[in-house]
Short mmCIF file of C-alpha atoms and ligand atoms in Angstrom, two decimals:
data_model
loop_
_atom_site.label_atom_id
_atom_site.label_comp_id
_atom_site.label_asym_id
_atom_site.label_seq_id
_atom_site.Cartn_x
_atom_site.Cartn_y
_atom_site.Cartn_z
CA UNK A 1 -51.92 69.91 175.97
CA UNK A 2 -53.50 72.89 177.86
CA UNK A 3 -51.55 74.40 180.60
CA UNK A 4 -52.80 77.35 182.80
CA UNK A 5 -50.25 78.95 184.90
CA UNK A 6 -51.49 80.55 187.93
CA UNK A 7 -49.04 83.80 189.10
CA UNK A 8 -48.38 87.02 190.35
CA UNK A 9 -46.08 87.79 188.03
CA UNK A 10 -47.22 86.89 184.02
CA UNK A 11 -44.80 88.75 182.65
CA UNK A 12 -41.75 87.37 183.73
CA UNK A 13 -43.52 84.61 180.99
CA UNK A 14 -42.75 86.65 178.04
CA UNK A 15 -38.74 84.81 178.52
CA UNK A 16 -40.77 82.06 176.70
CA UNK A 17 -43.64 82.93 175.29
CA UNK A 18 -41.98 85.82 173.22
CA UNK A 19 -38.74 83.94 171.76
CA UNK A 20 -37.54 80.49 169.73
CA UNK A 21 -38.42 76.70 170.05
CA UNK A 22 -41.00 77.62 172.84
CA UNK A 23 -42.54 80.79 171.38
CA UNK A 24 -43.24 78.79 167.86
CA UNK A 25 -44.81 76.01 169.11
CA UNK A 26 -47.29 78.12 171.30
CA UNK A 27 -47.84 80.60 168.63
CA UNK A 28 -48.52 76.77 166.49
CA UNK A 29 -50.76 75.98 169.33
CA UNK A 30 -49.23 73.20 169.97
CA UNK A 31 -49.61 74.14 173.44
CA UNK A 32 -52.68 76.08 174.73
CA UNK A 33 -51.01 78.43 177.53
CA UNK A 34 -52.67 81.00 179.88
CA UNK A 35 -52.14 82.86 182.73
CA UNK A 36 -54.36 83.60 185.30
CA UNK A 37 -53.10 86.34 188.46
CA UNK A 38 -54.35 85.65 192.22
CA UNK A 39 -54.62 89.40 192.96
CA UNK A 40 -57.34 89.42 189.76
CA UNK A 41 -58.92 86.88 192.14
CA UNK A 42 -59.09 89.08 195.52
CA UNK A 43 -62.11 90.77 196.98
CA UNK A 44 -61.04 93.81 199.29
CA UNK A 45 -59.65 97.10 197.62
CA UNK A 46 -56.24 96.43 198.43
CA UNK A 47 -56.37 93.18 196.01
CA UNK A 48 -54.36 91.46 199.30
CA UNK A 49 -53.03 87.94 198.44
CA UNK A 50 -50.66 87.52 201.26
CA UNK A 51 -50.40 87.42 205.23
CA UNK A 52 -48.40 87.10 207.72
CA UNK A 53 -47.94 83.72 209.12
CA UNK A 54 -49.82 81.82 211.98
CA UNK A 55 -47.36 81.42 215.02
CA UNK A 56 -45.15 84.75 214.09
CA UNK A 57 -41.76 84.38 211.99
CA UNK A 58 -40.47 86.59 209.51
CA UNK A 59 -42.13 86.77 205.80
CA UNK A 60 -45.55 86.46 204.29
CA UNK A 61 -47.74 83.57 203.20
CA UNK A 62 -49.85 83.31 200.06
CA UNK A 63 -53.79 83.16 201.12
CA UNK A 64 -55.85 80.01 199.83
CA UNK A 65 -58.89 82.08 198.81
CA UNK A 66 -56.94 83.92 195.79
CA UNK A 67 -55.73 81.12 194.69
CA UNK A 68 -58.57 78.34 194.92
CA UNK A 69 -60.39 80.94 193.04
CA UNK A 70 -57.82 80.96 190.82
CA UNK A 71 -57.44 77.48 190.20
CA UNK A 72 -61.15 77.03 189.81
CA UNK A 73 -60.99 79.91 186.97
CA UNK A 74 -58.54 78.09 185.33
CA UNK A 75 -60.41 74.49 185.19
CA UNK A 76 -63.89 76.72 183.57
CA UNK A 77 -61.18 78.48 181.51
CA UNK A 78 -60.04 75.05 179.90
CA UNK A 79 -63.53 73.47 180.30
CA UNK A 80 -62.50 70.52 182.07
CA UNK A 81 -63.91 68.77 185.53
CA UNK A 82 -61.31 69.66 188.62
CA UNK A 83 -60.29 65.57 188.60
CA UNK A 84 -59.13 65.68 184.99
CA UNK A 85 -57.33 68.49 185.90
CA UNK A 86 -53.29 67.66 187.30
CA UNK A 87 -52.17 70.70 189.17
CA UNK A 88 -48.65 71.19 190.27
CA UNK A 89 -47.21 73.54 192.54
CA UNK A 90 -43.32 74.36 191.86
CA UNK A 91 -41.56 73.81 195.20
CA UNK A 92 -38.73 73.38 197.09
CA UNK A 93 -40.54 70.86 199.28
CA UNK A 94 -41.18 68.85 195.91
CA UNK A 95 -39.71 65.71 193.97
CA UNK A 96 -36.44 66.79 191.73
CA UNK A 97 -37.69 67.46 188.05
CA UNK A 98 -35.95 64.53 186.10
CA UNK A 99 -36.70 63.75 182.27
CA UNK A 100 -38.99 60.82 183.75
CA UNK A 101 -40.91 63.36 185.62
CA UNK A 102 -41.33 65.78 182.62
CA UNK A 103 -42.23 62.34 180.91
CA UNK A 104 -45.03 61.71 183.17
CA UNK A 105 -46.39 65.24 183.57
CA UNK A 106 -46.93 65.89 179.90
CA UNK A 107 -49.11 62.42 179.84
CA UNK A 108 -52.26 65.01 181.37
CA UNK A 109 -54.21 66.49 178.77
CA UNK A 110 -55.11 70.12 181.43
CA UNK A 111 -52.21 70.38 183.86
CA UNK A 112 -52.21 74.00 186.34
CA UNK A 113 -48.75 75.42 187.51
CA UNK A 114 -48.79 77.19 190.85
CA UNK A 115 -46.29 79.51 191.20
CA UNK A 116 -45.38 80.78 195.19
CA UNK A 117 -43.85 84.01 195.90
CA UNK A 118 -43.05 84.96 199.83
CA UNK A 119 -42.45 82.26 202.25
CA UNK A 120 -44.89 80.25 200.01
CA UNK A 121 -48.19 78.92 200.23
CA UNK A 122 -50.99 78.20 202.72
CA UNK A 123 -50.52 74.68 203.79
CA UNK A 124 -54.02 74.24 203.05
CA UNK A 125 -54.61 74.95 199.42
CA UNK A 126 -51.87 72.28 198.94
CA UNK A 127 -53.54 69.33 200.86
CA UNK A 128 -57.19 70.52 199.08
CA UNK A 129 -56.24 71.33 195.50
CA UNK A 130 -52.27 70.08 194.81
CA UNK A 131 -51.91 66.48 193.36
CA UNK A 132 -47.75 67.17 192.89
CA UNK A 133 -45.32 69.11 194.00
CA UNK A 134 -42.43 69.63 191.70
CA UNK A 135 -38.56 71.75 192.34
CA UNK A 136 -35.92 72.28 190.02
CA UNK A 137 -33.03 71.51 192.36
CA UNK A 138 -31.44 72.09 195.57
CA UNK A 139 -30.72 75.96 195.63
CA UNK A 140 -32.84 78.74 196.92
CA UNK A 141 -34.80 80.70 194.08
CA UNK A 142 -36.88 84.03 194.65
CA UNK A 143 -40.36 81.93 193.21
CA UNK A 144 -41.70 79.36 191.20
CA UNK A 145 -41.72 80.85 188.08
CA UNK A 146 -38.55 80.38 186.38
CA UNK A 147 -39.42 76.58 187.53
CA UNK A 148 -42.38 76.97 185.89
CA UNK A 149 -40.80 78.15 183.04
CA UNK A 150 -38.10 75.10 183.04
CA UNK A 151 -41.25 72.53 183.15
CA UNK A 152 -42.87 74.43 180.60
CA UNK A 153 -39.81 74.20 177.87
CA UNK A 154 -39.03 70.89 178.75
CA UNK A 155 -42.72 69.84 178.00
CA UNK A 156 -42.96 72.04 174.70
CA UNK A 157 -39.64 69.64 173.59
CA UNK A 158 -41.59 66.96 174.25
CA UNK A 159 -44.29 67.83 171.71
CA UNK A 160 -44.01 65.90 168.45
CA UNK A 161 -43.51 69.10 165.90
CA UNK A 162 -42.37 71.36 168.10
CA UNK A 163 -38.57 70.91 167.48
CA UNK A 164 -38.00 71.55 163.79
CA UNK A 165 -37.34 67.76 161.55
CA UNK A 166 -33.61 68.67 162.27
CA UNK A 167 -33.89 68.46 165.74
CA UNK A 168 -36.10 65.26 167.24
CA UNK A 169 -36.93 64.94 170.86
CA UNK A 170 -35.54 61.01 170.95
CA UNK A 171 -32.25 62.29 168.90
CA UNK A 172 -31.39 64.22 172.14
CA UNK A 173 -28.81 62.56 173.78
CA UNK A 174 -29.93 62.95 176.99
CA UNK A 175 -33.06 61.32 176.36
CA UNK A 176 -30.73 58.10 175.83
CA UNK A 177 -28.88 58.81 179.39
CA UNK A 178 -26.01 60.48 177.78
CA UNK A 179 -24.13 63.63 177.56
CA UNK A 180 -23.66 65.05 174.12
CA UNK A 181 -20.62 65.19 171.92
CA UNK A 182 -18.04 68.32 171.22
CA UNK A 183 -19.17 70.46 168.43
CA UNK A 184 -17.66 72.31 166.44
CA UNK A 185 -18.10 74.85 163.46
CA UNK A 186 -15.89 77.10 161.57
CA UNK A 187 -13.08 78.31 160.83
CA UNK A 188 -11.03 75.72 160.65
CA UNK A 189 -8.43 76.40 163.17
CA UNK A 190 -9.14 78.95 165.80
CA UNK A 191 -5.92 80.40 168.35
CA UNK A 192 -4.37 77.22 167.72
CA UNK A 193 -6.86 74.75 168.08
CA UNK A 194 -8.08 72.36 165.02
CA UNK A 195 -11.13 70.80 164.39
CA UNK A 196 -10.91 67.26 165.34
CA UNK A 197 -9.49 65.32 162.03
CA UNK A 198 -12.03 62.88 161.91
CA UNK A 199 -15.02 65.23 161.59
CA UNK A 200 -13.30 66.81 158.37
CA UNK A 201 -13.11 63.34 157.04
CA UNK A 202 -16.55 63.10 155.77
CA UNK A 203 -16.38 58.93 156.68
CA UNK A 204 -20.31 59.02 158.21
CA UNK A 205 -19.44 55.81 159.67
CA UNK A 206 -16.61 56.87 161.50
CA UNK A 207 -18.16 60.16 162.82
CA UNK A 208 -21.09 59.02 164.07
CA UNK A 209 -18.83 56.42 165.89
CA UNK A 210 -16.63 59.08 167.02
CA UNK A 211 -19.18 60.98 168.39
CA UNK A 212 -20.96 58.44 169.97
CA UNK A 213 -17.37 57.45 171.67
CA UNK A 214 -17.54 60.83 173.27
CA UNK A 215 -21.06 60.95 174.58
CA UNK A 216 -19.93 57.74 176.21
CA UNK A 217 -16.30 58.63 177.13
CA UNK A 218 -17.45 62.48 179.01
CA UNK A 219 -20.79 60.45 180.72
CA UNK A 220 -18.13 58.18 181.95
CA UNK A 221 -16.17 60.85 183.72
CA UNK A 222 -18.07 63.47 184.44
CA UNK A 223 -21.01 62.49 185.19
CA UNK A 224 -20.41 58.13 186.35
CA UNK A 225 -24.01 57.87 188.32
CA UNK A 226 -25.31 58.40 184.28
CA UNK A 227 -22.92 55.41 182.80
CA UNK A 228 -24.26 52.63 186.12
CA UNK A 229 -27.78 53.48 184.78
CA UNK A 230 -28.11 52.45 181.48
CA UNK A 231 -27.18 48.98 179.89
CA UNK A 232 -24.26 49.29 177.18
CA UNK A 233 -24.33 47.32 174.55
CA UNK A 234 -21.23 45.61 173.47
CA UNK A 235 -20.70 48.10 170.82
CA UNK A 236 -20.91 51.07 173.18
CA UNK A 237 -18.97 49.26 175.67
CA UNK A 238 -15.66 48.83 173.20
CA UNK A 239 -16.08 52.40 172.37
CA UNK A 240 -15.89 53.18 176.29
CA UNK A 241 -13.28 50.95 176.95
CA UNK A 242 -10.88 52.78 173.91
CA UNK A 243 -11.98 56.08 175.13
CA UNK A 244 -11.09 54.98 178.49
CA UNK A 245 -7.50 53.36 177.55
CA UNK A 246 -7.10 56.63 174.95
CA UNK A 247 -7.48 59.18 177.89
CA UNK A 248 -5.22 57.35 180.74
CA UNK A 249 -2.34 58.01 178.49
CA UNK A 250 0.17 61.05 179.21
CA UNK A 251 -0.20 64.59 177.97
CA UNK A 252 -3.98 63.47 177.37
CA UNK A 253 -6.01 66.51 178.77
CA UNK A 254 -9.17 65.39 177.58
C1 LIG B 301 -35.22 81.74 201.96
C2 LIG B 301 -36.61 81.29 202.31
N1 LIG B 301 -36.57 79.87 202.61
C3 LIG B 301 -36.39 79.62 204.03
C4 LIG B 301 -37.27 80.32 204.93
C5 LIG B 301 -37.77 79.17 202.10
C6 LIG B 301 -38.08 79.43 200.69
C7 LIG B 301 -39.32 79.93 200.34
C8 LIG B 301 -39.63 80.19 199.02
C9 LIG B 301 -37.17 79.17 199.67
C10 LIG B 301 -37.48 79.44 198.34
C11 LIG B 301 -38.72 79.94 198.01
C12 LIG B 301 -39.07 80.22 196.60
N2 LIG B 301 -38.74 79.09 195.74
C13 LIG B 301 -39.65 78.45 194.98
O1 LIG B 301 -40.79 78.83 194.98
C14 LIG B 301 -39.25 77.28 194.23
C15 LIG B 301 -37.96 76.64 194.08
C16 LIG B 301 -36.65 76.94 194.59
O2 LIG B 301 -36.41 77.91 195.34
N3 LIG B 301 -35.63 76.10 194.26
C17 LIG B 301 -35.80 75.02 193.45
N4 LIG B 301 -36.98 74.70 192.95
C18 LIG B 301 -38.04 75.52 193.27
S1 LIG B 301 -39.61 75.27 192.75
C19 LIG B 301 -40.20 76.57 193.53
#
């Protein structure tokens, strides 16, 4: 997969290009990334990719010429026609990212992030050039590049390879609609607190039931719009059920 992420401010990129999961599997080129800069794009000798907005109001408003020459850059720079090109602009006016979203964005083979700064962009690059408009969640951010960035890493984990054979994309438990399990590592017993007994028993059955008991029992209650949205088998469902009698009873402050 080829991404080109089009920004005024590359650097902040380094957060993934220069460290772990995300850093390896570029460096693997497992994902082709690049970054091309509006301003690099501008004509007049104050390299101007802003204006104030039509019909007064406080703020600034990215200019479409910077970035349609941007954008057009970036499809000669992966060598690939503007319609097999997906481009998505990160904002707050867009669809929540969800897993099924990340799912469906890392099906295009050339995808271009657009990352706004200011009060955003012209109105008018997005109905010529955006096919999606993507945010990260209901809270007010300073751009779109740390939403860029969050697309980008959840993509990279999508990658067959890119997580090492220890860690597989389908293993995550949210991939199945749960929460994960406690862990735990050592010592043994730290200000008080123990390990829980079963995972010193080294019965594989048992922990992996255990576990699986508490991905079920903490999607239960904390996060119950999870649990109505998958289909339990009977298995999981007695493990829910225990977890659920377990935790009703006194002095439980699980
Ligand atoms: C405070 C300014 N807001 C009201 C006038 C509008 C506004 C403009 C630009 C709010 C945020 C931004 C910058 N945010 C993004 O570009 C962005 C974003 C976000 O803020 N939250 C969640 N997802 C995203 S994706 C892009």
């Amino acid at each position: 997969m080829r991404v080109t992420v089009i920004t005024l401010f590359p650097e902040m990129f380094r957060a993934i290009t220069e460290s772990g999961i995300t850093r390896r599997a570029i460096e693997q080129g497992l994902m082709e990334l690049s970054f091309l800069n509006p301003r690099d794009f501008t004509q007049d000798k104050h390299q101007t990719v802003d204006d104030r907005p039509y019909g007064g109001g406080p703020g600034m408003v990215m200019r479409v010429e910077p970035l349609a020459d941007a954008l057009a850059a970036a499809c000669v720079q992966m060598k690939a026609a503007r319609k097999d090109v997906q481009v998505i602009y990160l904002s707050p006016q867009g669809q929540s990212l969800t897993k099924a979203v990340v799912s469906t964005v890392s099906d295009n083979a050339n995808v271009v992030l657009i990352a706004g700064r200011y009060e955003g962009i012209d109105e008018r690059f997005i109905d010529a050039h955006v096919d999606e408009e993507i945010s990260i969640g209901d809270y007010v951010l300073s751009g779109g590049e740390l939403p860029a960035m969050v697309l980008l890493d959840a993509l990279i984990r999508k990658i067959p390879g890119a997580l090492g054979d220890r860690q597989s994309a389908e293993q995550d438990s949210f991939e199945q609609g749960l929460l994960d399990c406690p862990h735990y590592t050592r010592p043994e017993e730290v200000a008080g607190q123990r390990v829980p007994e079963v995972l010193m028993s080294g019965d594989h059955k048992r922990i992996e039931n255990w576990r699986l008991q508490q991905s079920l029992g903490r999607t239960w209650k904390r996060r119950p719009d999870l649990i109505g949205a998958i289909n339990l088998s009977p298995a999981q469902q007695k493990l829910l059920d225990l977890y659920i009698r377990e935790q009703a009873l006194p002095g439980n402050d699980n």
